[in-house]
Amino acid sequence: MSDSVLVGYATRYGSTREVAETVAATLRAQGLAVEVQPLRAVRSLAGYRAVVVGAPLFLFRWHSDALRFLARHRAALAQRPVAVFALGPVHDPYDEAEWQHSGDQLAKALAQTPWLTPVALKLFGGKYDPSKLRFPIKQLAGAAPASDLRDWPAIRAWAAALRPLLTGRAEG
Ligand SMILES: Cc1cc2nc3c(=O)[nH]c(=O)nc-3n(C[C@H](O)[C@H](O)[C@H](O)COP(=O)(O)O)c2cc1C
């Protein structure tokens, strides 16, 4: 097993990829070797010591690439530390009920993989850009305004705290 960490992401509109890249940059700044890959492009976990999985919630579900990734790599993931994050809530200002619903959606998704015990699990706010939506999603989404609830200091702080959880050591 190599020493590098995989930060794998799923995305539809790009905002989760940007969060994955920020998580990776934060881990690199702590001296870890990190690769960022779309989850659907990952063929083997043989080269990685630990994995961070990030994907958005979309139409009441976690992105299917994330669930497929967990199922496909179950045996390898069971032997490695795995941290999980999701993007979801987009209502600005803060809407407690929305965060609750998004958290429930994520919990429901992860209930499908009871063998997985993430070393860290986090829900972040997402980005909503109605100009990127196409039929029929545009019609479904209604008239909500554009927003970006990604909290970059919170994302960096979460990533910075991952290091000992992913490597089993605080330094070195
Ligand atoms: C059509 C649509 C449906 C969405 N459905 C949900 C949802 O069911 N639950 C949720 O928490 N977030 C939902 N979101 C918010 C997304 O999770 C958020 O926009 C996220 O940042 C998108 O990630 P991406 O840019 O990586 O695709 C939805 C967004 C869109 C555009």
PDB file of C-alpha atoms and ligand atoms in Angstrom:
ATOM      1  CA  MET A   1       0.000   0.000   0.000  1.00  0.00           C
ATOM      2  CA  SER A   2       1.458   3.362  -0.952  1.00  0.00           C
ATOM      3  CA  ASP A   3       1.516   6.390   1.248  1.00  0.00           C
ATOM      4  CA  SER A   4      -0.891   8.544  -0.689  1.00  0.00           C
ATOM      5  CA  VAL A   5      -4.427   9.545   0.144  1.00  0.00           C
ATOM      6  CA  LEU A   6      -7.206   9.489  -2.449  1.00  0.00           C
ATOM      7  CA  VAL A   7      -9.730  12.315  -2.431  1.00  0.00           C
ATOM      8  CA  GLY A   8     -12.496  10.988  -4.671  1.00  0.00           C
ATOM      9  CA  TYR A   9     -15.485  13.060  -5.659  1.00  0.00           C
ATOM     10  CA  ALA A  10     -18.707  12.943  -7.612  1.00  0.00           C
ATOM     11  CA  THR A  11     -20.177  16.102  -9.069  1.00  0.00           C
ATOM     12  CA  ARG A  12     -22.884  17.308 -11.367  1.00  0.00           C
ATOM     13  CA  TYR A  13     -22.182  21.038 -11.556  1.00  0.00           C
ATOM     14  CA  GLY A  14     -18.589  21.244 -10.316  1.00  0.00           C
ATOM     15  CA  SER A  15     -18.952  22.600  -6.789  1.00  0.00           C
ATOM     16  CA  THR A  16     -18.054  19.313  -5.075  1.00  0.00           C
ATOM     17  CA  ARG A  17     -14.918  19.014  -7.212  1.00  0.00           C
ATOM     18  CA  GLU A  18     -13.802  22.412  -5.908  1.00  0.00           C
ATOM     19  CA  VAL A  19     -14.384  21.272  -2.329  1.00  0.00           C
ATOM     20  CA  ALA A  20     -12.463  18.037  -3.013  1.00  0.00           C
ATOM     21  CA  GLU A  21      -9.555  20.083  -4.382  1.00  0.00           C
ATOM     22  CA  THR A  22      -9.555  22.285  -1.281  1.00  0.00           C
ATOM     23  CA  VAL A  23      -9.596  19.216   0.995  1.00  0.00           C
ATOM     24  CA  ALA A  24      -6.678  17.807  -1.013  1.00  0.00           C
ATOM     25  CA  ALA A  25      -4.709  21.068  -0.883  1.00  0.00           C
ATOM     26  CA  THR A  26      -5.193  21.234   2.892  1.00  0.00           C
ATOM     27  CA  LEU A  27      -3.920  17.665   3.331  1.00  0.00           C
ATOM     28  CA  ARG A  28      -0.963  18.363   1.034  1.00  0.00           C
ATOM     29  CA  ALA A  29      -0.061  21.418   3.081  1.00  0.00           C
ATOM     30  CA  GLN A  30       0.275  19.009   6.014  1.00  0.00           C
ATOM     31  CA  GLY A  31       2.813  16.950   4.123  1.00  0.00           C
ATOM     32  CA  LEU A  32       0.598  14.169   2.779  1.00  0.00           C
ATOM     33  CA  ALA A  33       0.741  12.881  -0.790  1.00  0.00           C
ATOM     34  CA  VAL A  34      -2.767  13.272  -2.174  1.00  0.00           C
ATOM     35  CA  GLU A  35      -4.478  12.410  -5.448  1.00  0.00           C
ATOM     36  CA  VAL A  36      -7.821  13.845  -6.533  1.00  0.00           C
ATOM     37  CA  GLN A  37      -9.957  11.688  -8.839  1.00  0.00           C
ATOM     38  CA  PRO A  38     -13.587  11.469  -9.946  1.00  0.00           C
ATOM     39  CA  LEU A  39     -14.984   8.441  -8.092  1.00  0.00           C
ATOM     40  CA  ARG A  40     -16.162   6.855 -11.315  1.00  0.00           C
ATOM     41  CA  ALA A  41     -12.596   6.902 -12.721  1.00  0.00           C
ATOM     42  CA  VAL A  42     -11.059   4.973  -9.819  1.00  0.00           C
ATOM     43  CA  ARG A  43     -10.248   1.395 -10.804  1.00  0.00           C
ATOM     44  CA  SER A  44      -8.256   0.231  -7.766  1.00  0.00           C
ATOM     45  CA  LEU A  45      -7.444   1.457  -4.270  1.00  0.00           C
ATOM     46  CA  ALA A  46      -4.226  -0.542  -4.121  1.00  0.00           C
ATOM     47  CA  GLY A  47      -2.112   2.612  -4.291  1.00  0.00           C
ATOM     48  CA  TYR A  48      -3.845   4.431  -1.440  1.00  0.00           C
ATOM     49  CA  ARG A  49      -3.531   4.236   2.320  1.00  0.00           C
ATOM     50  CA  ALA A  50      -6.743   6.165   3.007  1.00  0.00           C
ATOM     51  CA  VAL A  51      -9.717   7.568   1.124  1.00  0.00           C
ATOM     52  CA  VAL A  52     -11.867  10.687   1.335  1.00  0.00           C
ATOM     53  CA  VAL A  53     -15.199  10.347  -0.487  1.00  0.00           C
ATOM     54  CA  GLY A  54     -17.161  13.493  -1.374  1.00  0.00           C
ATOM     55  CA  ALA A  55     -20.427  13.795  -3.292  1.00  0.00           C
ATOM     56  CA  PRO A  56     -23.471  16.077  -3.451  1.00  0.00           C
ATOM     57  CA  LEU A  57     -27.036  15.308  -2.499  1.00  0.00           C
ATOM     58  CA  PHE A  58     -29.265  15.592  -5.499  1.00  0.00           C
ATOM     59  CA  LEU A  59     -33.023  15.085  -5.790  1.00  0.00           C
ATOM     60  CA  PHE A  60     -33.231  13.562  -2.275  1.00  0.00           C
ATOM     61  CA  ARG A  61     -30.401  11.106  -2.806  1.00  0.00           C
ATOM     62  CA  TRP A  62     -26.640  10.977  -2.504  1.00  0.00           C
ATOM     63  CA  HIS A  63     -24.941  11.056  -5.919  1.00  0.00           C
ATOM     64  CA  SER A  64     -25.085   7.533  -7.344  1.00  0.00           C
ATOM     65  CA  ASP A  65     -21.349   7.554  -8.181  1.00  0.00           C
ATOM     66  CA  ALA A  66     -20.642   7.628  -4.439  1.00  0.00           C
ATOM     67  CA  LEU A  67     -22.861   4.651  -3.666  1.00  0.00           C
ATOM     68  CA  ARG A  68     -21.446   2.715  -6.607  1.00  0.00           C
ATOM     69  CA  PHE A  69     -17.897   3.514  -5.504  1.00  0.00           C
ATOM     70  CA  LEU A  70     -18.550   2.270  -1.977  1.00  0.00           C
ATOM     71  CA  ALA A  71     -20.115  -0.938  -3.269  1.00  0.00           C
ATOM     72  CA  ARG A  72     -17.440  -1.597  -5.895  1.00  0.00           C
ATOM     73  CA  HIS A  73     -14.491  -1.055  -3.544  1.00  0.00           C
ATOM     74  CA  ARG A  74     -16.039  -2.470  -0.397  1.00  0.00           C
ATOM     75  CA  ALA A  75     -13.272  -4.963   0.375  1.00  0.00           C
ATOM     76  CA  ALA A  76     -10.465  -2.410  -0.023  1.00  0.00           C
ATOM     77  CA  LEU A  77     -12.365   0.323   1.823  1.00  0.00           C
ATOM     78  CA  ALA A  78     -12.987  -1.981   4.772  1.00  0.00           C
ATOM     79  CA  GLN A  79      -9.196  -2.121   5.257  1.00  0.00           C
ATOM     80  CA  ARG A  80      -8.557   1.629   5.078  1.00  0.00           C
ATOM     81  CA  PRO A  81      -9.608   4.758   6.938  1.00  0.00           C
ATOM     82  CA  VAL A  82     -12.443   6.407   5.001  1.00  0.00           C
ATOM     83  CA  ALA A  83     -13.696   9.957   5.529  1.00  0.00           C
ATOM     84  CA  VAL A  84     -16.946  11.088   3.933  1.00  0.00           C
ATOM     85  CA  PHE A  85     -18.395  14.464   3.056  1.00  0.00           C
ATOM     86  CA  ALA A  86     -21.494  15.608   1.218  1.00  0.00           C
ATOM     87  CA  LEU A  87     -22.722  18.912  -0.177  1.00  0.00           C
ATOM     88  CA  GLY A  88     -26.381  19.756   0.130  1.00  0.00           C
ATOM     89  CA  PRO A  89     -28.142  22.726   1.689  1.00  0.00           C
ATOM     90  CA  VAL A  90     -28.327  25.775  -0.569  1.00  0.00           C
ATOM     91  CA  HIS A  91     -30.983  28.010   1.026  1.00  0.00           C
ATOM     92  CA  ASP A  92     -29.624  31.411   1.986  1.00  0.00           C
ATOM     93  CA  PRO A  93     -30.253  32.478   4.715  1.00  0.00           C
ATOM     94  CA  TYR A  94     -29.597  29.376   6.817  1.00  0.00           C
ATOM     95  CA  ASP A  95     -32.594  27.064   6.972  1.00  0.00           C
ATOM     96  CA  GLU A  96     -32.404  24.621   9.865  1.00  0.00           C
ATOM     97  CA  ALA A  97     -35.088  22.319   8.447  1.00  0.00           C
ATOM     98  CA  GLU A  98     -33.192  22.075   5.151  1.00  0.00           C
ATOM     99  CA  TRP A  99     -29.975  21.076   6.946  1.00  0.00           C
ATOM    100  CA  GLN A 100     -31.937  18.479   8.897  1.00  0.00           C
ATOM    101  CA  HIS A 101     -33.432  17.048   5.700  1.00  0.00           C
ATOM    102  CA  SER A 102     -30.077  16.955   3.952  1.00  0.00           C
ATOM    103  CA  GLY A 103     -28.510  15.239   6.972  1.00  0.00           C
ATOM    104  CA  ASP A 104     -31.317  12.674   6.922  1.00  0.00           C
ATOM    105  CA  GLN A 105     -30.747  12.058   3.207  1.00  0.00           C
ATOM    106  CA  LEU A 106     -27.054  11.432   3.812  1.00  0.00           C
ATOM    107  CA  ALA A 107     -27.736   9.155   6.781  1.00  0.00           C
ATOM    108  CA  LYS A 108     -30.223   7.182   4.689  1.00  0.00           C
ATOM    109  CA  ALA A 109     -27.659   6.750   1.930  1.00  0.00           C
ATOM    110  CA  LEU A 110     -24.962   5.579   4.321  1.00  0.00           C
ATOM    111  CA  ALA A 111     -27.412   3.162   5.947  1.00  0.00           C
ATOM    112  CA  GLN A 112     -27.041   1.199   2.705  1.00  0.00           C
ATOM    113  CA  THR A 113     -23.385   0.562   3.581  1.00  0.00           C
ATOM    114  CA  PRO A 114     -23.559  -0.578   7.224  1.00  0.00           C
ATOM    115  CA  TRP A 115     -20.105  -2.185   6.905  1.00  0.00           C
ATOM    116  CA  LEU A 116     -18.576   1.279   6.519  1.00  0.00           C
ATOM    117  CA  THR A 117     -17.678   3.288   9.621  1.00  0.00           C
ATOM    118  CA  PRO A 118     -16.251   6.608   8.399  1.00  0.00           C
ATOM    119  CA  VAL A 119     -13.481   8.089  10.516  1.00  0.00           C
ATOM    120  CA  ALA A 120     -15.138  11.453   9.800  1.00  0.00           C
ATOM    121  CA  LEU A 121     -18.481  12.419   8.306  1.00  0.00           C
ATOM    122  CA  LYS A 122     -19.495  15.945   7.341  1.00  0.00           C
ATOM    123  CA  LEU A 123     -22.280  17.776   5.553  1.00  0.00           C
ATOM    124  CA  PHE A 124     -21.336  21.080   3.934  1.00  0.00           C
ATOM    125  CA  GLY A 125     -23.506  23.705   2.315  1.00  0.00           C
ATOM    126  CA  GLY A 126     -23.575  23.531  -1.474  1.00  0.00           C
ATOM    127  CA  LYS A 127     -23.672  25.872  -4.430  1.00  0.00           C
ATOM    128  CA  TYR A 128     -26.796  26.529  -6.439  1.00  0.00           C
ATOM    129  CA  ASP A 129     -26.596  28.155  -9.852  1.00  0.00           C
ATOM    130  CA  PRO A 130     -29.951  28.106 -11.675  1.00  0.00           C
ATOM    131  CA  SER A 131     -28.284  29.286 -14.900  1.00  0.00           C
ATOM    132  CA  LYS A 132     -26.597  25.847 -15.178  1.00  0.00           C
ATOM    133  CA  LEU A 133     -29.831  23.881 -14.966  1.00  0.00           C
ATOM    134  CA  ARG A 134     -31.413  22.340 -18.056  1.00  0.00           C
ATOM    135  CA  PHE A 135     -34.837  20.866 -18.745  1.00  0.00           C
ATOM    136  CA  PRO A 136     -36.409  19.023 -16.925  1.00  0.00           C
ATOM    137  CA  ILE A 137     -34.321  19.822 -13.806  1.00  0.00           C
ATOM    138  CA  LYS A 138     -34.836  23.559 -14.356  1.00  0.00           C
ATOM    139  CA  GLN A 139     -38.612  23.127 -14.192  1.00  0.00           C
ATOM    140  CA  LEU A 140     -38.360  20.910 -11.100  1.00  0.00           C
ATOM    141  CA  ALA A 141     -36.085  23.323  -9.262  1.00  0.00           C
ATOM    142  CA  GLY A 142     -38.449  26.300  -9.393  1.00  0.00           C
ATOM    143  CA  ALA A 143     -37.314  29.881  -8.882  1.00  0.00           C
ATOM    144  CA  ALA A 144     -34.822  29.674  -6.011  1.00  0.00           C
ATOM    145  CA  PRO A 145     -32.077  32.320  -6.275  1.00  0.00           C
ATOM    146  CA  ALA A 146     -28.401  31.536  -6.824  1.00  0.00           C
ATOM    147  CA  SER A 147     -26.413  30.811  -3.667  1.00  0.00           C
ATOM    148  CA  ASP A 148     -23.064  29.482  -2.518  1.00  0.00           C
ATOM    149  CA  LEU A 149     -23.094  28.117   1.025  1.00  0.00           C
ATOM    150  CA  ARG A 150     -19.704  26.475   0.848  1.00  0.00           C
ATOM    151  CA  ASP A 151     -17.957  27.566   4.041  1.00  0.00           C
ATOM    152  CA  TRP A 152     -14.295  27.479   3.016  1.00  0.00           C
ATOM    153  CA  PRO A 153     -12.819  28.028   6.504  1.00  0.00           C
ATOM    154  CA  ALA A 154     -15.011  25.177   7.813  1.00  0.00           C
ATOM    155  CA  ILE A 155     -13.999  22.963   4.868  1.00  0.00           C
ATOM    156  CA  ARG A 156     -10.291  23.650   5.491  1.00  0.00           C
ATOM    157  CA  ALA A 157     -10.696  23.088   9.239  1.00  0.00           C
ATOM    158  CA  TRP A 158     -12.440  19.752   8.652  1.00  0.00           C
ATOM    159  CA  ALA A 159      -9.718  18.666   6.232  1.00  0.00           C
ATOM    160  CA  ALA A 160      -6.944  19.770   8.585  1.00  0.00           C
ATOM    161  CA  ALA A 161      -8.408  17.626  11.360  1.00  0.00           C
ATOM    162  CA  LEU A 162      -8.483  14.557   9.090  1.00  0.00           C
ATOM    163  CA  ARG A 163      -4.777  13.938   9.027  1.00  0.00           C
ATOM    164  CA  PRO A 164      -4.403  11.855  12.212  1.00  0.00           C
ATOM    165  CA  LEU A 165      -7.626  10.018  11.389  1.00  0.00           C
ATOM    166  CA  LEU A 166      -6.392   9.060   7.924  1.00  0.00           C
ATOM    167  CA  THR A 167      -2.809   8.236   8.845  1.00  0.00           C
ATOM    168  CA  GLY A 168      -3.126   6.964  12.377  1.00  0.00           C
ATOM    169  CA  ARG A 169      -0.523   9.429  13.557  1.00  0.00           C
ATOM    170  CA  ALA A 170      -0.493  13.103  14.478  1.00  0.00           C
ATOM    171  CA  GLU A 171       2.862  13.939  12.861  1.00  0.00           C
ATOM    172  CA  GLY A 172       5.443  12.534  10.514  1.00  0.00           C
TER     173      GLY A 172
HETATM  174  C1  LIG B   1     -31.932  20.105  -9.103  1.00  0.00           C
HETATM  175  C2  LIG B   1     -31.219  20.074  -7.790  1.00  0.00           C
HETATM  176  C3  LIG B   1     -31.639  19.201  -6.798  1.00  0.00           C
HETATM  177  C4  LIG B   1     -31.008  19.182  -5.554  1.00  0.00           C
HETATM  178  N1  LIG B   1     -31.468  18.335  -4.593  1.00  0.00           N
HETATM  179  C5  LIG B   1     -30.895  18.342  -3.366  1.00  0.00           C
HETATM  180  C6  LIG B   1     -31.379  17.482  -2.340  1.00  0.00           C
HETATM  181  O1  LIG B   1     -32.288  16.673  -2.538  1.00  0.00           O
HETATM  182  N2  LIG B   1     -30.800  17.567  -1.118  1.00  0.00           N
HETATM  183  C7  LIG B   1     -29.787  18.436  -0.848  1.00  0.00           C
HETATM  184  O2  LIG B   1     -29.316  18.477   0.278  1.00  0.00           O
HETATM  185  N3  LIG B   1     -29.274  19.233  -1.824  1.00  0.00           N
HETATM  186  C8  LIG B   1     -29.817  19.218  -3.064  1.00  0.00           C
HETATM  187  N4  LIG B   1     -29.323  20.036  -4.043  1.00  0.00           N
HETATM  188  C9  LIG B   1     -28.185  20.914  -3.778  1.00  0.00           C
HETATM  189  C10 LIG B   1     -26.868  20.316  -4.278  1.00  0.00           C
HETATM  190  O3  LIG B   1     -26.417  19.324  -3.396  1.00  0.00           O
HETATM  191  C11 LIG B   1     -25.829  21.454  -4.363  1.00  0.00           C
HETATM  192  O4  LIG B   1     -26.245  22.330  -5.389  1.00  0.00           O
HETATM  193  C12 LIG B   1     -24.431  20.936  -4.631  1.00  0.00           C
HETATM  194  O5  LIG B   1     -23.482  21.977  -4.387  1.00  0.00           O
HETATM  195  C13 LIG B   1     -24.270  20.431  -6.060  1.00  0.00           C
HETATM  196  O6  LIG B   1     -23.003  19.838  -6.201  1.00  0.00           O
HETATM  197  P1  LIG B   1     -22.203  19.799  -7.579  1.00  0.00           P
HETATM  198  O7  LIG B   1     -22.010  21.233  -8.036  1.00  0.00           O
HETATM  199  O8  LIG B   1     -20.914  19.142  -7.240  1.00  0.00           O
HETATM  200  O9  LIG B   1     -23.013  19.011  -8.560  1.00  0.00           O
HETATM  201  C14 LIG B   1     -29.912  20.041  -5.303  1.00  0.00           C
HETATM  202  C15 LIG B   1     -29.460  20.891  -6.324  1.00  0.00           C
HETATM  203  C16 LIG B   1     -30.087  20.900  -7.552  1.00  0.00           C
HETATM  204  C17 LIG B   1     -29.583  21.823  -8.625  1.00  0.00           C
END
